PDB file of C-alpha atoms in Angstrom:
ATOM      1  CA  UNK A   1     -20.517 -19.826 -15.447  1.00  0.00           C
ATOM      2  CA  UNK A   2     -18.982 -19.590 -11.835  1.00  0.00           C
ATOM      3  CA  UNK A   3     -19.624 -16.441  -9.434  1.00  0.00           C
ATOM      4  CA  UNK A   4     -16.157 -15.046  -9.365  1.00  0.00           C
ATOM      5  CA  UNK A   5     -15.987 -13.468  -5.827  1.00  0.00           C
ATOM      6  CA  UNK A   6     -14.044 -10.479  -4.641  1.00  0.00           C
ATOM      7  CA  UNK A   7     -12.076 -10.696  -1.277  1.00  0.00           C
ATOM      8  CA  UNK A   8     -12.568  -7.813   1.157  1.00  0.00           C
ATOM      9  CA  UNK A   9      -8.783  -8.274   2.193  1.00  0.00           C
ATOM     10  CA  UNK A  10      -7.578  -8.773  -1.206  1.00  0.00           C
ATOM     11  CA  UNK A  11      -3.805  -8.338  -1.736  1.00  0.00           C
ATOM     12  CA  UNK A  12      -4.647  -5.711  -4.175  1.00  0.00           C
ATOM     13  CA  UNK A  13      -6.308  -3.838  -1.976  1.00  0.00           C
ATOM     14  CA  UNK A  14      -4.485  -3.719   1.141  1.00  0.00           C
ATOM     15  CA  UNK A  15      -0.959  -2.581  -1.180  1.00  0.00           C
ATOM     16  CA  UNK A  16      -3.149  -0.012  -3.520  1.00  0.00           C
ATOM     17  CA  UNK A  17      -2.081  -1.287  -6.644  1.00  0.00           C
ATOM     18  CA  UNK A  18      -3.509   0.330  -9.629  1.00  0.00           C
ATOM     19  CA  UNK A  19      -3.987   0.233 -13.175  1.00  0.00           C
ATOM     20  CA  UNK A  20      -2.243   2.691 -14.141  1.00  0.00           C
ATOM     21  CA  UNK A  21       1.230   2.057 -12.771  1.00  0.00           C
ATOM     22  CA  UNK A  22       2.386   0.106 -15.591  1.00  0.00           C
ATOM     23  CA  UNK A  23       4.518  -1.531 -12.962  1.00  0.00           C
ATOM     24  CA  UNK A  24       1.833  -2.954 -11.123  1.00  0.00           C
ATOM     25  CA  UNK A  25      -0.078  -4.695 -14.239  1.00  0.00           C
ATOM     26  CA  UNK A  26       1.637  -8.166 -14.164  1.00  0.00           C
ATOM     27  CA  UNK A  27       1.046  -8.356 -10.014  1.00  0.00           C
ATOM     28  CA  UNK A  28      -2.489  -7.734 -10.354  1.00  0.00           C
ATOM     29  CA  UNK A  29      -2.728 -10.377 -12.885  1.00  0.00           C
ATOM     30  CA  UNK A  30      -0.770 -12.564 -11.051  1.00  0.00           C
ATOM     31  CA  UNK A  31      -2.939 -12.127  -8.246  1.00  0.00           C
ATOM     32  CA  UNK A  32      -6.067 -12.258 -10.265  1.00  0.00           C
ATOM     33  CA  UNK A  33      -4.987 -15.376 -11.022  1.00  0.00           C
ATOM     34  CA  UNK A  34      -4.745 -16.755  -8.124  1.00  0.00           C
ATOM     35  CA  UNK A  35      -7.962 -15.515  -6.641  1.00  0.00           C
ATOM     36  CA  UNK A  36      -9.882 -16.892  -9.371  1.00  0.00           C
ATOM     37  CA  UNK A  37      -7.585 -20.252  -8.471  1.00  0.00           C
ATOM     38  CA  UNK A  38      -5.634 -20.778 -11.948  1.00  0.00           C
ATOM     39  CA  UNK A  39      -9.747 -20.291 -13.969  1.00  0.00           C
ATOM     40  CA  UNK A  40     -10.345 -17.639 -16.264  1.00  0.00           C
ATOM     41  CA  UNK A  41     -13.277 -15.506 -15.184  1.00  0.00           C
ATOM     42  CA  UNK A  42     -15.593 -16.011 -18.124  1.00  0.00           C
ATOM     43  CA  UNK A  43     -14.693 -19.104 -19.930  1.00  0.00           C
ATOM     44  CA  UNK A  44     -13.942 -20.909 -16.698  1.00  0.00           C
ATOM     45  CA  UNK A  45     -11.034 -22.476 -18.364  1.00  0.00           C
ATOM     46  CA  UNK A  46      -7.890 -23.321 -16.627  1.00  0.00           C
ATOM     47  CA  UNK A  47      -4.820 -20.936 -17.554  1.00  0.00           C
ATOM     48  CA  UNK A  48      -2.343 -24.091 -18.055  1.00  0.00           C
ATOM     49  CA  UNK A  49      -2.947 -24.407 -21.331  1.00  0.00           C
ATOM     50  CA  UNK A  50      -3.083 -20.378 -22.468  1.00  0.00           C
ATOM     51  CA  UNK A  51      -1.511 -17.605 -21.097  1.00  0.00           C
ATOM     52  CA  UNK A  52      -4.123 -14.915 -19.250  1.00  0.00           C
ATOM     53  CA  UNK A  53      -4.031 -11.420 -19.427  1.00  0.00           C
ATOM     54  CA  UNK A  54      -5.466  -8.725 -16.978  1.00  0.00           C
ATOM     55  CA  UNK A  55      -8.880  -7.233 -18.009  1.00  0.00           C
ATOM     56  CA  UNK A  56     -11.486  -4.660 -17.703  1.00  0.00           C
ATOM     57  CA  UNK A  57     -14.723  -5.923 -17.295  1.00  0.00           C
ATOM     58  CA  UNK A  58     -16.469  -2.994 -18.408  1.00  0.00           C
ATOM     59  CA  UNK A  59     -14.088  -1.123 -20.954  1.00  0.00           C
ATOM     60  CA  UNK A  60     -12.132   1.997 -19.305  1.00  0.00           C
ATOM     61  CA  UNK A  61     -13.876   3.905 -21.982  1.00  0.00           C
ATOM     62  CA  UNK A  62     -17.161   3.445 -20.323  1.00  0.00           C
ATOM     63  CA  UNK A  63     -16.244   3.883 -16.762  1.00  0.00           C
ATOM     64  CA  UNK A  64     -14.685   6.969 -14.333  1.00  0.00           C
ATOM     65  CA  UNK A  65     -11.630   6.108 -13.174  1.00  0.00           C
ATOM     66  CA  UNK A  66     -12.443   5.662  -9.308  1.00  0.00           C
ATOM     67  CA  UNK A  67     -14.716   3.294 -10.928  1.00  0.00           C
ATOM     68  CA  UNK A  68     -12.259   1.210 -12.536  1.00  0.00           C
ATOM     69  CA  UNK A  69     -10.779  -0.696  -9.964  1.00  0.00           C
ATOM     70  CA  UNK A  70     -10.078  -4.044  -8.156  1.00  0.00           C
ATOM     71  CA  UNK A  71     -13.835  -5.328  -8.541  1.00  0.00           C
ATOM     72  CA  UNK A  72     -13.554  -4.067 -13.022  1.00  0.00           C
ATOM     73  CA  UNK A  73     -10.414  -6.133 -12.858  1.00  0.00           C
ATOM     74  CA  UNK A  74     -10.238  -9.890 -13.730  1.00  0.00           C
ATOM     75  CA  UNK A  75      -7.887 -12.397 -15.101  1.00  0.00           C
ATOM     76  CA  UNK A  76      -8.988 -13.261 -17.927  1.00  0.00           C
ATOM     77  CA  UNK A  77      -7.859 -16.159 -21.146  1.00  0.00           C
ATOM     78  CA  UNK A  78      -5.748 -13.730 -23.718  1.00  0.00           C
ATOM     79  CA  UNK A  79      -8.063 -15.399 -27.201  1.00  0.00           C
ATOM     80  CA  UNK A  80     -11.558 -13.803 -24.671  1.00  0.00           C
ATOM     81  CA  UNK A  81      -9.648 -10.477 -24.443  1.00  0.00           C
ATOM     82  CA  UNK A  82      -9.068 -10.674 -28.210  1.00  0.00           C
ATOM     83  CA  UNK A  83     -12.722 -11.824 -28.909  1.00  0.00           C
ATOM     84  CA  UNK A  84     -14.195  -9.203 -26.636  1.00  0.00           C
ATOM     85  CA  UNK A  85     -12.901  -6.688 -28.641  1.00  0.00           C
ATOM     86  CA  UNK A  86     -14.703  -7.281 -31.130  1.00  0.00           C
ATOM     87  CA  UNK A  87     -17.991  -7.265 -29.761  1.00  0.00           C
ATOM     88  CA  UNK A  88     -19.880  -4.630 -29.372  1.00  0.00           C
ATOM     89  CA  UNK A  89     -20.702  -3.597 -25.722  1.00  0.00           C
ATOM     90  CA  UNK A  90     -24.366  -4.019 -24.469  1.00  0.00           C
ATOM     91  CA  UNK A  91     -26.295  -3.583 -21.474  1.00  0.00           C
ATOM     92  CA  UNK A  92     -27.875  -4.654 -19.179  1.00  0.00           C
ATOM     93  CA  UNK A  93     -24.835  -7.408 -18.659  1.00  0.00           C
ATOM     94  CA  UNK A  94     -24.420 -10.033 -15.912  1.00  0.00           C
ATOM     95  CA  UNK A  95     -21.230  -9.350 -14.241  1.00  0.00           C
ATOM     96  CA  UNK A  96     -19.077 -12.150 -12.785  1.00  0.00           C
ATOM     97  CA  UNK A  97     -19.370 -11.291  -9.125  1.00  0.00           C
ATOM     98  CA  UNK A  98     -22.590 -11.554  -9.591  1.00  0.00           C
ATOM     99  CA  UNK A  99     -23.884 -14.468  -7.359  1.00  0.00           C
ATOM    100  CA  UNK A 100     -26.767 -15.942  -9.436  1.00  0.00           C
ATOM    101  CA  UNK A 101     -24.108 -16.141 -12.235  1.00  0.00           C
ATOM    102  CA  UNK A 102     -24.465 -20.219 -12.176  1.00  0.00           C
ATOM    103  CA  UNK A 103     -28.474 -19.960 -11.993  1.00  0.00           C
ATOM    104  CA  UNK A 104     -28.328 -17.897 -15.019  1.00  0.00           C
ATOM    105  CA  UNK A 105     -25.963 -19.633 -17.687  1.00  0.00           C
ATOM    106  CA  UNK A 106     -25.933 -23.057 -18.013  1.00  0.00           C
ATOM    107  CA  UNK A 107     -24.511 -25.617 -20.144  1.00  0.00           C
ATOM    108  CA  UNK A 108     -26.248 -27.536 -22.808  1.00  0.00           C
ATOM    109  CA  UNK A 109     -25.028 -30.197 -24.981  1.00  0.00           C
ATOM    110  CA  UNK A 110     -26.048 -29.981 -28.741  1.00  0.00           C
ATOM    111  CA  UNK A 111     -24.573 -30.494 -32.545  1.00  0.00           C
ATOM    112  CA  UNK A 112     -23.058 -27.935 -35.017  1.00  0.00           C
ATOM    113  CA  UNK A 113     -22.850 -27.546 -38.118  1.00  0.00           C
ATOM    114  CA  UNK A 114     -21.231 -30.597 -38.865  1.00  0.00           C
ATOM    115  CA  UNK A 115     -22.969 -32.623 -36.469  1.00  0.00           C
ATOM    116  CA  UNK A 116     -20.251 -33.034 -33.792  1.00  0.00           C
ATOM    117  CA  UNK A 117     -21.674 -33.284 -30.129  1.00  0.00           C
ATOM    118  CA  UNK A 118     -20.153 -29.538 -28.496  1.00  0.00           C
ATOM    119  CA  UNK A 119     -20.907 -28.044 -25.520  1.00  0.00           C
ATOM    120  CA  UNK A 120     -22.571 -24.454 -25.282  1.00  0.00           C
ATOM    121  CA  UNK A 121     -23.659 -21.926 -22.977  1.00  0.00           C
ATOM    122  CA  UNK A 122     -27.316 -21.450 -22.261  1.00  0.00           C
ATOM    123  CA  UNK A 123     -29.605 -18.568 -20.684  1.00  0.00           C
ATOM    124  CA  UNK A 124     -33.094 -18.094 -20.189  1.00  0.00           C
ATOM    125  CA  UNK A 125     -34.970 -16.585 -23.029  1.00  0.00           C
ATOM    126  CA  UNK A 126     -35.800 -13.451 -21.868  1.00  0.00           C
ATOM    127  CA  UNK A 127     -32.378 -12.877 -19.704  1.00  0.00           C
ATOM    128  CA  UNK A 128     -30.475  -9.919 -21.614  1.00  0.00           C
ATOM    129  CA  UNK A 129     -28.009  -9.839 -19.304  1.00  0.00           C
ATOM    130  CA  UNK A 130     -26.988 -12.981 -19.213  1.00  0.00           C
ATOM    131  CA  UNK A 131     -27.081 -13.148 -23.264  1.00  0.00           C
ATOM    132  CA  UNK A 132     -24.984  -9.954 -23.477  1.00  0.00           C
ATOM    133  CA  UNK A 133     -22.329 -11.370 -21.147  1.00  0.00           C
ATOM    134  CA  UNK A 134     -22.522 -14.690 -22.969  1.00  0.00           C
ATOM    135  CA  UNK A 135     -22.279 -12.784 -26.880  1.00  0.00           C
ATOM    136  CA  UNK A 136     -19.845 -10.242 -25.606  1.00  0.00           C
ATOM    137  CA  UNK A 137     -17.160 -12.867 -23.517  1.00  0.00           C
ATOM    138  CA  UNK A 138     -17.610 -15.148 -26.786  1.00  0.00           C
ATOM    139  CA  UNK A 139     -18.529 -18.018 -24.775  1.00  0.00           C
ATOM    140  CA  UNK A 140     -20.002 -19.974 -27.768  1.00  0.00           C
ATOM    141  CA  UNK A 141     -17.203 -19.937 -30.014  1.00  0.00           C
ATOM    142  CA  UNK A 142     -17.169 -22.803 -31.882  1.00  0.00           C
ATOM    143  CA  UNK A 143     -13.303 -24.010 -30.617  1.00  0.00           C
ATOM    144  CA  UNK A 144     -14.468 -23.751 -26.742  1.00  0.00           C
ATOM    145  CA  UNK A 145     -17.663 -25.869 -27.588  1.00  0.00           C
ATOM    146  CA  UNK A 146     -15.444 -28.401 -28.827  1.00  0.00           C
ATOM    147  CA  UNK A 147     -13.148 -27.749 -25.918  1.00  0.00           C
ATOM    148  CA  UNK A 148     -15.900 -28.607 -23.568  1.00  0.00           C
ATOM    149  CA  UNK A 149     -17.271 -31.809 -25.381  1.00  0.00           C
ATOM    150  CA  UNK A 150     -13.319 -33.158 -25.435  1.00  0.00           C
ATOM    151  CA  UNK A 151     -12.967 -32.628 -21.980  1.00  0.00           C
ATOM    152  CA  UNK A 152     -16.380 -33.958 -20.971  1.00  0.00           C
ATOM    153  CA  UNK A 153     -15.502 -37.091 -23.028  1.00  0.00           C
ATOM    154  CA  UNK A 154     -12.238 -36.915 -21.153  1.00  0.00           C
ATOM    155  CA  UNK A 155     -14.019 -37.423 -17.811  1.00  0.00           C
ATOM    156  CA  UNK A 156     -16.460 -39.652 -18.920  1.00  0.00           C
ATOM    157  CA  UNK A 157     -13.852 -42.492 -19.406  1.00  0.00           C
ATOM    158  CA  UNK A 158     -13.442 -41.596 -15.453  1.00  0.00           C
ATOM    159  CA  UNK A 159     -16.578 -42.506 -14.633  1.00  0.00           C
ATOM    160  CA  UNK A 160     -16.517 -45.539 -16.619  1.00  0.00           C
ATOM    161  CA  UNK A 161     -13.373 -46.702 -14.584  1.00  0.00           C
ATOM    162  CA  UNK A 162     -13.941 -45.115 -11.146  1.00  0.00           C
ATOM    163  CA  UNK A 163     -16.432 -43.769  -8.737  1.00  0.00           C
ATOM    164  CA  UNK A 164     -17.453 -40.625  -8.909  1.00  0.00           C
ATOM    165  CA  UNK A 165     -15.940 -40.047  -4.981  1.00  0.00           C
ATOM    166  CA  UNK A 166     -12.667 -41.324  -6.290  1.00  0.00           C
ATOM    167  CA  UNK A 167     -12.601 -38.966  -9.482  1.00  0.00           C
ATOM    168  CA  UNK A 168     -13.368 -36.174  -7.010  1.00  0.00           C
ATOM    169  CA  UNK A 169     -10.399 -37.112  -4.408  1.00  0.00           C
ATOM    170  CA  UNK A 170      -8.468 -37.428  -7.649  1.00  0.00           C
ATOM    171  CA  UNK A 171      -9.273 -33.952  -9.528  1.00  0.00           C
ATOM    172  CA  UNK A 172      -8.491 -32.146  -5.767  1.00  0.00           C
ATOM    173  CA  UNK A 173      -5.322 -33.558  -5.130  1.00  0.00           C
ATOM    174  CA  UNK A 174      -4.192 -32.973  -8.959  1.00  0.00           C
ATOM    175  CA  UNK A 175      -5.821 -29.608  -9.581  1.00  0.00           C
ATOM    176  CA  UNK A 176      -4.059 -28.923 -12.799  1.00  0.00           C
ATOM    177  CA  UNK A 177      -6.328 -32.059 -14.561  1.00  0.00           C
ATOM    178  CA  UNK A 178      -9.627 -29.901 -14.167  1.00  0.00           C
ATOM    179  CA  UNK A 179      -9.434 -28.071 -17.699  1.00  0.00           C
ATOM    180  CA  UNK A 180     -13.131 -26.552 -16.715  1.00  0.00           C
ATOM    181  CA  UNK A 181     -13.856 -26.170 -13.501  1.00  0.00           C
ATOM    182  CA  UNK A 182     -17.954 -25.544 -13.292  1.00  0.00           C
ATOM    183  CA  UNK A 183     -18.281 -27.893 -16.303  1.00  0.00           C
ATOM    184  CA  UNK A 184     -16.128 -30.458 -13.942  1.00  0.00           C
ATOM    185  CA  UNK A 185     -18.856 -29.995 -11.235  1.00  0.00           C
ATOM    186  CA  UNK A 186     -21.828 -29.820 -13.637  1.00  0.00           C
ATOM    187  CA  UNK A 187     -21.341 -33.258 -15.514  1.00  0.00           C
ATOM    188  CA  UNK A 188     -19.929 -35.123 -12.356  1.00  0.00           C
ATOM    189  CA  UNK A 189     -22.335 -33.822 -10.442  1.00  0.00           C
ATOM    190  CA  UNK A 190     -20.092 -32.873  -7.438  1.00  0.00           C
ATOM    191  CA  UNK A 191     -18.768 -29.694  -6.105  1.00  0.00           C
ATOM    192  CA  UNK A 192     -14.809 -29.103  -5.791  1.00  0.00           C
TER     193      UNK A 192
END
């Protein structure tokens, strides 16, 4: 996963917009959005291709309310929001600011069920917090596996075609073509 950081002289902060002014919801998301640059904050998917939805990281129901703030907050895919509901939540938990976040949850490439090449999300055996924030975000849904394998396939055919330096020139001046953005990095082996 990617560290998702938090700006000291985020918009949010410097206008005071909360939670709780119903008002406000759809501008934090919207600037969310574009401080995580268009990525969800756990699945590291881009937004273009499913709308996002503002999110607690740690349920309100769990948290005091001067707690529950600009650094709880995170934009967020709406099918996560759904599948974190469902999950029961655990702790300890890795939280997306956190900046060993990319040390601690890798990707691995293996077969399911049916013996289709997907992409998962790995942790080290003993790392509970890292597990927890993998089981409760549903990163290993079966559909996002898939998602990543497709895509990786997708920029494979890239690298078949062009150099790596070209791909990367290519993928920053036409942002919206990076479905994943870590998982971009991770198989081309570049940073954008």
């Amino acid at each position: 996963m990617r560290h998702i950081q938090k700006l000291t002289d985020s918009e949010i902060l410097s206008r005071k917009l909360t939670y709780e002014k119903s008002g406000h919801r759809s501008e934090l998301r919207r600037i969310l959005e574009l401080e995580q640059k268009g990525f969800c904050a756990y699945t590291d998917k881009h937004f273009k291709s499913e709308a996002s939805t503002l999110y607690h990281f740690k349920p309100q129901s769990l948290v005091s309310q001067e707690e529950d703030g600009y650094h709880n907050w995170f934009a967020v895919s709406y099918t996560v929001n759904v599948v974190e509901k469902r999950a029961q939540w655990k702790e300890p938990i890795l939280h997306p600011t956190e900046p060993t976040i990319a040390e601690r949850i890798w990707y691995k490439k293996e077969k399911n069920e049916i013996g289709k090449t997907v992409i998962v999300c790995e942790y080290a055996h003993k790392d509970e917090a890292a597990e927890n924030f993998v089981e409760i975000t549903g990163l290993n849904r079966n559909i996002l596996a898939k998602e990543r394998a497709a895509f990786v396939s997708r920029l494979r055919l890239l690298k078949d075609r062009f150099s790596i330096d070209e791909i990367k020139t290519y993928l920053l001046q036409e942002p919206l073509e990076v479905d994943f953005h870590r998982l971009t990095e991770w198989e081309l082996g570049v940073t954008l």
